[in-house]
Short mmCIF file of C-alpha atoms in Angstrom, two decimals:
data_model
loop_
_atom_site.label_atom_id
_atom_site.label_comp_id
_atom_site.label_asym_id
_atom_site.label_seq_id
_atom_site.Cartn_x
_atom_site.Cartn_y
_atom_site.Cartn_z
CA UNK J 1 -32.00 146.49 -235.43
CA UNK J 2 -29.18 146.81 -233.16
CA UNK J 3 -29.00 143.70 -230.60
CA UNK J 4 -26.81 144.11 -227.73
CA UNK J 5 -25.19 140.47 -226.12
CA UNK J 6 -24.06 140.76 -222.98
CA UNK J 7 -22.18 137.93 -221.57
CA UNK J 8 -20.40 135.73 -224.70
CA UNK J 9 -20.10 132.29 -222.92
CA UNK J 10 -21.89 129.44 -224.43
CA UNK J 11 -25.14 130.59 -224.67
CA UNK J 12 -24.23 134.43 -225.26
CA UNK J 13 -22.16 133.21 -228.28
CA UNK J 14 -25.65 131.69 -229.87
CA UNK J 15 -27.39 134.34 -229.54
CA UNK J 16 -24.93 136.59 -231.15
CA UNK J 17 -25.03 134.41 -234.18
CA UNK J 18 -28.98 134.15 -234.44
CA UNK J 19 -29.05 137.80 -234.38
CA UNK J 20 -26.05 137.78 -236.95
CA UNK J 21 -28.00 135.42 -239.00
CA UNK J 22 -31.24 137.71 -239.18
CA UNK J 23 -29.89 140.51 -240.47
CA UNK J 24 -29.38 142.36 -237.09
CA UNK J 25 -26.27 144.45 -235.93
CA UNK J 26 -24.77 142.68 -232.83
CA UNK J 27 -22.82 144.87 -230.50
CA UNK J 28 -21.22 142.18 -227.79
CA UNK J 29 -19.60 142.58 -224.51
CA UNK J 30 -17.42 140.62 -222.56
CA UNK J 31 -14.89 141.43 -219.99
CA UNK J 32 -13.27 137.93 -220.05
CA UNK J 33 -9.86 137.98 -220.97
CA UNK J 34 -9.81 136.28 -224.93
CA UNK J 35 -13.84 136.48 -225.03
CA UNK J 36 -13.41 138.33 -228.16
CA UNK J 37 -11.57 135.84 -230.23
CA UNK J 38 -13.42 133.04 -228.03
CA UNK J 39 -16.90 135.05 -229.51
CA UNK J 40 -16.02 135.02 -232.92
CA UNK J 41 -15.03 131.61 -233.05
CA UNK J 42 -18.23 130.14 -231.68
CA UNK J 43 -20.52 132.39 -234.58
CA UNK J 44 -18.06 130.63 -237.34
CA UNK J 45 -19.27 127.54 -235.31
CA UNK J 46 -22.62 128.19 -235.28
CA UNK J 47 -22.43 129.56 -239.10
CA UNK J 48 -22.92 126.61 -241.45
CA UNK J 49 -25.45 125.60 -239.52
CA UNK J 50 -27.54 129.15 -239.80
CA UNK J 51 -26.64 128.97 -243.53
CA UNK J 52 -28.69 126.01 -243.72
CA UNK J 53 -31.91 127.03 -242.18
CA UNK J 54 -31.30 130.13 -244.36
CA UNK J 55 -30.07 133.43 -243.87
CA UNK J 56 -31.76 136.94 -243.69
CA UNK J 57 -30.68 139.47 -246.26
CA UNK J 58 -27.83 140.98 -245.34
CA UNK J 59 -27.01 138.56 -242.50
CA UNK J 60 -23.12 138.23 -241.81
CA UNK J 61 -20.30 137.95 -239.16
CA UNK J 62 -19.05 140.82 -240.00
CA UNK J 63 -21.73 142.75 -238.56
CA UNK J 64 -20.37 141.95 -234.99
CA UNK J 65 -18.57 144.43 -233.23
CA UNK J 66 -16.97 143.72 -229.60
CA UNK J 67 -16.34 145.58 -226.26
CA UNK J 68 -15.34 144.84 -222.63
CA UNK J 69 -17.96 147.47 -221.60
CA UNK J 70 -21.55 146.28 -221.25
CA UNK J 71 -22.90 150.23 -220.96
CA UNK J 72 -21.19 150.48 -224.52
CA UNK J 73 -22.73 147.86 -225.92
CA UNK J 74 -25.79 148.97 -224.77
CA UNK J 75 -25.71 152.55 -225.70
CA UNK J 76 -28.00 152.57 -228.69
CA UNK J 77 -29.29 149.27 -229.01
CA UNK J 78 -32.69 148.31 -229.53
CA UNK J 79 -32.68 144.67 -227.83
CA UNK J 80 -30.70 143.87 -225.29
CA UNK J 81 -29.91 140.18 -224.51
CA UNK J 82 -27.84 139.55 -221.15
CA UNK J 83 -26.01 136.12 -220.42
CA UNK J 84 -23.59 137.17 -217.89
CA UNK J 85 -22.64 135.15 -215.02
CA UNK J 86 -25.67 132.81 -212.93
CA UNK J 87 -24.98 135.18 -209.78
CA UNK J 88 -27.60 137.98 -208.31
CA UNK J 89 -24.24 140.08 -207.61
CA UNK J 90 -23.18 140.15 -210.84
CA UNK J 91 -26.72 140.86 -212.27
CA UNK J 92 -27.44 143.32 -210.29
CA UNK J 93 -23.94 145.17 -211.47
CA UNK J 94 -24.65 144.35 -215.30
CA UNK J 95 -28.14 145.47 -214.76
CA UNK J 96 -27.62 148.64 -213.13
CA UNK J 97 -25.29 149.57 -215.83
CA UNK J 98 -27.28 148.39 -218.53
CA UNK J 99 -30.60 150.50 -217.36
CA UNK J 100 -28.16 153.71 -216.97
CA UNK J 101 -26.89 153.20 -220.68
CA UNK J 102 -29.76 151.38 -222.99
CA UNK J 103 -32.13 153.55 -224.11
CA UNK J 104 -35.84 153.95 -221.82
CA UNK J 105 -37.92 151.96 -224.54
CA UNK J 106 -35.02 149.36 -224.81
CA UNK J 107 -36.19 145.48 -223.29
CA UNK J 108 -33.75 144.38 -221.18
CA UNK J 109 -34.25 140.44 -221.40
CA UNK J 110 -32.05 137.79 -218.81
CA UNK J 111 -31.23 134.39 -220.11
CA UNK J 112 -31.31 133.40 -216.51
CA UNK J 113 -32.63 130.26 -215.99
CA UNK J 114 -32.86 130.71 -212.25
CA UNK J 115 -33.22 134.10 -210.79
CA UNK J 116 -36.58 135.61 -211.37
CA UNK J 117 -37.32 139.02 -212.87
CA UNK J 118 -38.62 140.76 -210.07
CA UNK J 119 -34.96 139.81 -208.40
CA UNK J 120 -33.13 141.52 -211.19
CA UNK J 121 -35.59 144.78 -211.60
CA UNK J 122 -34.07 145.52 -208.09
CA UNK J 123 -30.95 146.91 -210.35
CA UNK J 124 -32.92 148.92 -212.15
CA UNK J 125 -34.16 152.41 -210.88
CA UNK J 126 -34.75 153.71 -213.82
CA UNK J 127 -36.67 151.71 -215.90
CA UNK J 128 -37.59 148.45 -214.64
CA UNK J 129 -40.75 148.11 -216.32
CA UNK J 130 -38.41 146.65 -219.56
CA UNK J 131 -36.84 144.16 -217.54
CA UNK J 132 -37.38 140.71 -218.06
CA UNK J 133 -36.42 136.89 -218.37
CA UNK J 134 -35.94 135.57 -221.58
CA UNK J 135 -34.99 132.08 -220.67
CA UNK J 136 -33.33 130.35 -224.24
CA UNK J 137 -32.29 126.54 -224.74
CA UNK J 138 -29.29 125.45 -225.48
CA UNK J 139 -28.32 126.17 -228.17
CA UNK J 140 -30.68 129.21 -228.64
CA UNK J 141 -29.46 129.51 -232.36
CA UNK J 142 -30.64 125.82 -233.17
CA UNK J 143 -33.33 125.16 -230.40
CA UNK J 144 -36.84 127.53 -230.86
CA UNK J 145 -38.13 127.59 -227.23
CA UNK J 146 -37.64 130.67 -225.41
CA UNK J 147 -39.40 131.36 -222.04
CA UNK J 148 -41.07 134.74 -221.87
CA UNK J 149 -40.93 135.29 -217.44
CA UNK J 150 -42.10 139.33 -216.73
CA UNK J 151 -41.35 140.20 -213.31
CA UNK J 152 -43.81 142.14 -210.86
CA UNK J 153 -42.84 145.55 -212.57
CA UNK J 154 -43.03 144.42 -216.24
CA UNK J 155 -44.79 146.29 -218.66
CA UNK J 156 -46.98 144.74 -221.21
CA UNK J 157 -45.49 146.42 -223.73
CA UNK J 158 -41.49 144.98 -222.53
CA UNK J 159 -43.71 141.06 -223.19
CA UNK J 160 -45.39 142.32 -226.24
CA UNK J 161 -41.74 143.29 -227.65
CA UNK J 162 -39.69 140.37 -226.20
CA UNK J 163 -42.46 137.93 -227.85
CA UNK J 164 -42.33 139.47 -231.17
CA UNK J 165 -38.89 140.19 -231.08
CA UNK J 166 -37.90 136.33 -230.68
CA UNK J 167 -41.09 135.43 -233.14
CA UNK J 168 -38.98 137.39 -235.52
CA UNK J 169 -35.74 135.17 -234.98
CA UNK J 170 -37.71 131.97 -235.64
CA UNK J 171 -38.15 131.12 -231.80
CA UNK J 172 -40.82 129.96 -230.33
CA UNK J 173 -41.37 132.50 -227.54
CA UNK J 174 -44.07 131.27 -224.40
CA UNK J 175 -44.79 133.71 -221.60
CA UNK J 176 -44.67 131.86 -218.28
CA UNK J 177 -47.91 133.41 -215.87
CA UNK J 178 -46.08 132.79 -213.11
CA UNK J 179 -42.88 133.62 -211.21
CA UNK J 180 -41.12 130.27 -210.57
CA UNK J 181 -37.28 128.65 -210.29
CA UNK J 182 -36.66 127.19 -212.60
CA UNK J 183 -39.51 128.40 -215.43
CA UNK J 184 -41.45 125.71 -217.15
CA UNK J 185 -38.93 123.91 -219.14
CA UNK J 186 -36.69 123.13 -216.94
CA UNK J 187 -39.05 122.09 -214.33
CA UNK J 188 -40.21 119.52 -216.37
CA UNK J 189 -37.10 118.16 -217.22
CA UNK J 190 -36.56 118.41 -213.43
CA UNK J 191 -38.94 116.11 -212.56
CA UNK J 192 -38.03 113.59 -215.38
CA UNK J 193 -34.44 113.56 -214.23
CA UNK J 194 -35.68 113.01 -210.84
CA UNK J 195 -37.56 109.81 -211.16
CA UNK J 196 -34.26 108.56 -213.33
CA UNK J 197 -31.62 109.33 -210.84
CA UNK J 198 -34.29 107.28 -208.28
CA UNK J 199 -34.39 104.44 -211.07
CA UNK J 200 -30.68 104.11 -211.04
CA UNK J 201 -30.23 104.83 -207.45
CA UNK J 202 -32.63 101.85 -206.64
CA UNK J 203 -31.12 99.00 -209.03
CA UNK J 204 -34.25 99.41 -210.98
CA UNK J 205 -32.44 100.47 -214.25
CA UNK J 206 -28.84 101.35 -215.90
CA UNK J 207 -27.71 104.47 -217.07
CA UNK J 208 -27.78 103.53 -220.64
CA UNK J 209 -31.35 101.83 -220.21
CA UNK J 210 -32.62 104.90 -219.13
CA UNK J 211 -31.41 107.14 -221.79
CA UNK J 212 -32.04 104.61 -224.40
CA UNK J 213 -36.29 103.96 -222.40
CA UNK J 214 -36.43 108.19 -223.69
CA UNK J 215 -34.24 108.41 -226.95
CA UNK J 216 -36.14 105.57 -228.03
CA UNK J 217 -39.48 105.84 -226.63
CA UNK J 218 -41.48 109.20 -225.83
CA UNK J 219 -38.97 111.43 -226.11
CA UNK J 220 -39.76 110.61 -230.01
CA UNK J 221 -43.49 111.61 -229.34
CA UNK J 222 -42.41 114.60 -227.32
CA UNK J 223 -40.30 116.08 -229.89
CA UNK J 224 -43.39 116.84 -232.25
CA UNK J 225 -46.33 117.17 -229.39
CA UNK J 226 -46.41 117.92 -226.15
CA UNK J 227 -47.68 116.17 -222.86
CA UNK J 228 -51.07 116.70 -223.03
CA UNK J 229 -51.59 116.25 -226.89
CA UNK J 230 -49.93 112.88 -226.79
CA UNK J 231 -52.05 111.86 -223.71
CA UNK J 232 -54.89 113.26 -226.00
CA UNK J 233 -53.99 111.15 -228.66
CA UNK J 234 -53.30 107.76 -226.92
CA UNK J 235 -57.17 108.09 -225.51
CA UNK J 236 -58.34 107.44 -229.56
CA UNK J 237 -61.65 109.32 -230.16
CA UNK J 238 -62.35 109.51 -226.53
CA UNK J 239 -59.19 111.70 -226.44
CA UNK J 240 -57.79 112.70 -223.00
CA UNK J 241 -61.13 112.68 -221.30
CA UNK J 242 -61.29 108.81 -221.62
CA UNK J 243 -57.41 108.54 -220.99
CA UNK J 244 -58.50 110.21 -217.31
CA UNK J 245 -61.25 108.21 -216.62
CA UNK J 246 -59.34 104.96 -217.32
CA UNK J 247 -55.92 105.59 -216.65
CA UNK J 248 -56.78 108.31 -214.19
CA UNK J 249 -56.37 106.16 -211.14
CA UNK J 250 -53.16 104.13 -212.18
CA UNK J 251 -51.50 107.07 -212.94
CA UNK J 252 -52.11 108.84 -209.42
CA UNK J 253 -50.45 105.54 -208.00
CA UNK J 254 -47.34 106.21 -210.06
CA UNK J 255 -47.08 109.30 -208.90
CA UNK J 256 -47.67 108.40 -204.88
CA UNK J 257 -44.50 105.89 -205.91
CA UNK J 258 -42.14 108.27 -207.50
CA UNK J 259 -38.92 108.56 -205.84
CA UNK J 260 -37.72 110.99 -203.58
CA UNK J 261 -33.51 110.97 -204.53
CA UNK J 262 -30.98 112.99 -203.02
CA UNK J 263 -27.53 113.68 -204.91
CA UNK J 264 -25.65 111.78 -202.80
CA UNK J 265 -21.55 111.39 -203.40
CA UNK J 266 -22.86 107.66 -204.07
CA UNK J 267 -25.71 108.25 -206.58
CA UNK J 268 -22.86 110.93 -208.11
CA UNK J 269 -20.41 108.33 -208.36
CA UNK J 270 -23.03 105.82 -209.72
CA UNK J 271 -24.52 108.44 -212.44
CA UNK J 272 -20.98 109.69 -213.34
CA UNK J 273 -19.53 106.25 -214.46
CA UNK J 274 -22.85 104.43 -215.81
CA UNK J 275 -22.71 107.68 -218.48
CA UNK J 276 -18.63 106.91 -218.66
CA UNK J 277 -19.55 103.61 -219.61
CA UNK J 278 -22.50 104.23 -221.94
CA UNK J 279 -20.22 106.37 -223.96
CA UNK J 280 -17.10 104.54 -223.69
CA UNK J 281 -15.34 104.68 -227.17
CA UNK J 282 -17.66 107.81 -228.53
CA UNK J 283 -16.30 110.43 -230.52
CA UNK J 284 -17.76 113.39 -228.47
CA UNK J 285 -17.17 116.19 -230.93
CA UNK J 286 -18.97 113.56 -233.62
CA UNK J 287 -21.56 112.72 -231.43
CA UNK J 288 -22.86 116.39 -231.11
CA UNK J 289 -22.47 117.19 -234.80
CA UNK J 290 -24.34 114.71 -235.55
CA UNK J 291 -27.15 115.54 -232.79
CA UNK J 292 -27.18 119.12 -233.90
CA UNK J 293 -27.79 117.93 -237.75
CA UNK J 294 -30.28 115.89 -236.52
CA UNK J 295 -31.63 118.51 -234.84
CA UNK J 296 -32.10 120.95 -237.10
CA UNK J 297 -33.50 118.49 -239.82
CA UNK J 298 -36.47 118.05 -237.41
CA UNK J 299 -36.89 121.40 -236.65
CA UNK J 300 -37.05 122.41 -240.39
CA UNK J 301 -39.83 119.35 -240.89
CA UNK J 302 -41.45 120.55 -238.15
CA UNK J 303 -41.50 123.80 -239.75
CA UNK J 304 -42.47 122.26 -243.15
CA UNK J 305 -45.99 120.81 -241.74
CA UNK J 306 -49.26 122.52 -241.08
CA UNK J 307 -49.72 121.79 -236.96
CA UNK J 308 -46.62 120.28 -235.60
CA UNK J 309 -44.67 123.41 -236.87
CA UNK J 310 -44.98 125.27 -233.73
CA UNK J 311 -47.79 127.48 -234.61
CA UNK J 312 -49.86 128.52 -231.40
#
């Protein structure tokens, strides 16, 4: 398969390398000044890590091959994977060009994590019944998730292709039923960051508390289940039926006393330096190798067991 990557930033440059790593031709496009050598760097980044969760046949770097020019990048290719710049200007340009130039069966998936599909098939007048949001986490060549979003003029058979397509990369591809900012994902993580930045805005907890009450505490559960398995787990053989009728009522007065924050320069300010001081004295670059290792060890146990392996 021929994978066209348009857009090479950060998340652009994993997904090169996860298509790299699977055996696939990658034509990228950038029109960034240096985004070649910028691009090729990042997939000898990303590479020892892909060598370790194994390599397709035939997977290598060397199957890359770089332009400025999306349309050329597109011409011929049988994915087509756009990370270009957060901005409904700038996807409208890249996806007007890129429905002129990919071929008519070609899925045109988004990375967007904030402009729907229905706002980008605008660009499209020829075909924008291939158009869609595939919404990756960073970094898409380590993390599995990728959101699935079709827009009002997506064709089943764009979501059939997009969800086997990233099946066949090792993700873990979800279609999302409904148009929404933000997706799923990160409206849940939304929602967790709001309650935190209230817990620090009102004295109630530092910085470092905070991130230690997750790193420590559920977000260890949540890495292997989800929200409503866990809850169906903590209610024993009653499951999440008893958990509701018990906990049902205590729970709907946590959520009438959630807080309400608002970014102010304050809160900024007060965010900003409790993370300064929580990682005072860190070695950054360390600190992300390691979480990346770390990463991908649980991913590849997850992989290793019968129902915490992702399997639908």
């Amino acid at each position: 398969m021929k994978a066209a990557v348009i857009g090479t930033g950060v998340i652009g440059a994993s997904w090169a390398a996860l298509f790299l790593a699977h055996g696939h031709d990658v034509a990228a496009a950038d029109p960034a000044p240096g985004a070649q050598d910028a691009l090729r760097e990042a997939v000898a980044a990303c590479w020892p890590a892909l060598e370790r969760a194994g390599l397709a046949e035939g997977a290598s770097p060397d199957r890359l091959v770089f332009t400025a020019d999306p349309a050329t990048a597109a011409d011929g290719a049988s994915f087509v994977q756009e990370s270009g710049p957060e901005r409904p200007e700038a996807k409208d340009l890249l996806f007007a060009a890129l429905d002129e130039a990919a071929p008519p069966g070609t899925v045109l998936a988004s990375s967007s994590s904030g402009i729907t599909p229905s706002r980008i098939q605008r660009a499209c007048a020829r075909h924008p019944e291939r158009v869609l949001v595939g919404h990756p986490f960073h970094p898409p060549h380590l993390i599995p998730l990728v959101e699935v979003v079709p827009g009002e003029r997506t064709g089943e058979e764009a979501v059939r292709t997009a969800m086997e397509v990233y099946a066949s990369l090792g993700r873990r591809p979800v279609r999302v039923r409904k148009e929404l900012t933000g997706h799923l994902a990160n409206r849940l993580q939304a929602a967790l960051w709001r309650e935190a930045y209230h817990l620090v805005e009102s004295g109630a907890a530092s910085v470092a508390d905070l991130d230690a009450v997750i790193a420590h505490g559920p977000g260890l559960r949540w890495a292997l289940l989800g929200p409503f398995a866990n809850q169906h787990l903590s209610g024993g053989s009653g499951g999440i039926a008893r958990v509701l009728r018990h906990l049902g009522p205590p729970t709907e007065e946590i959520w009438d006393d959630l807080g309400a924050p608002r970014l102010t320069p304050g809160l900024a300010e007060a965010v900003t330096s409790g993370v300064a001081a929580a990682l005072d004295g860190v070695d950054m670059t360390a600190l992300v190798a390691e979480r990346d290792d770390l990463l991908q060890r649980l991913i590849t146990a997850k992989a290793a067991t019968t129902t915490l392996g992702g399997t639908p």
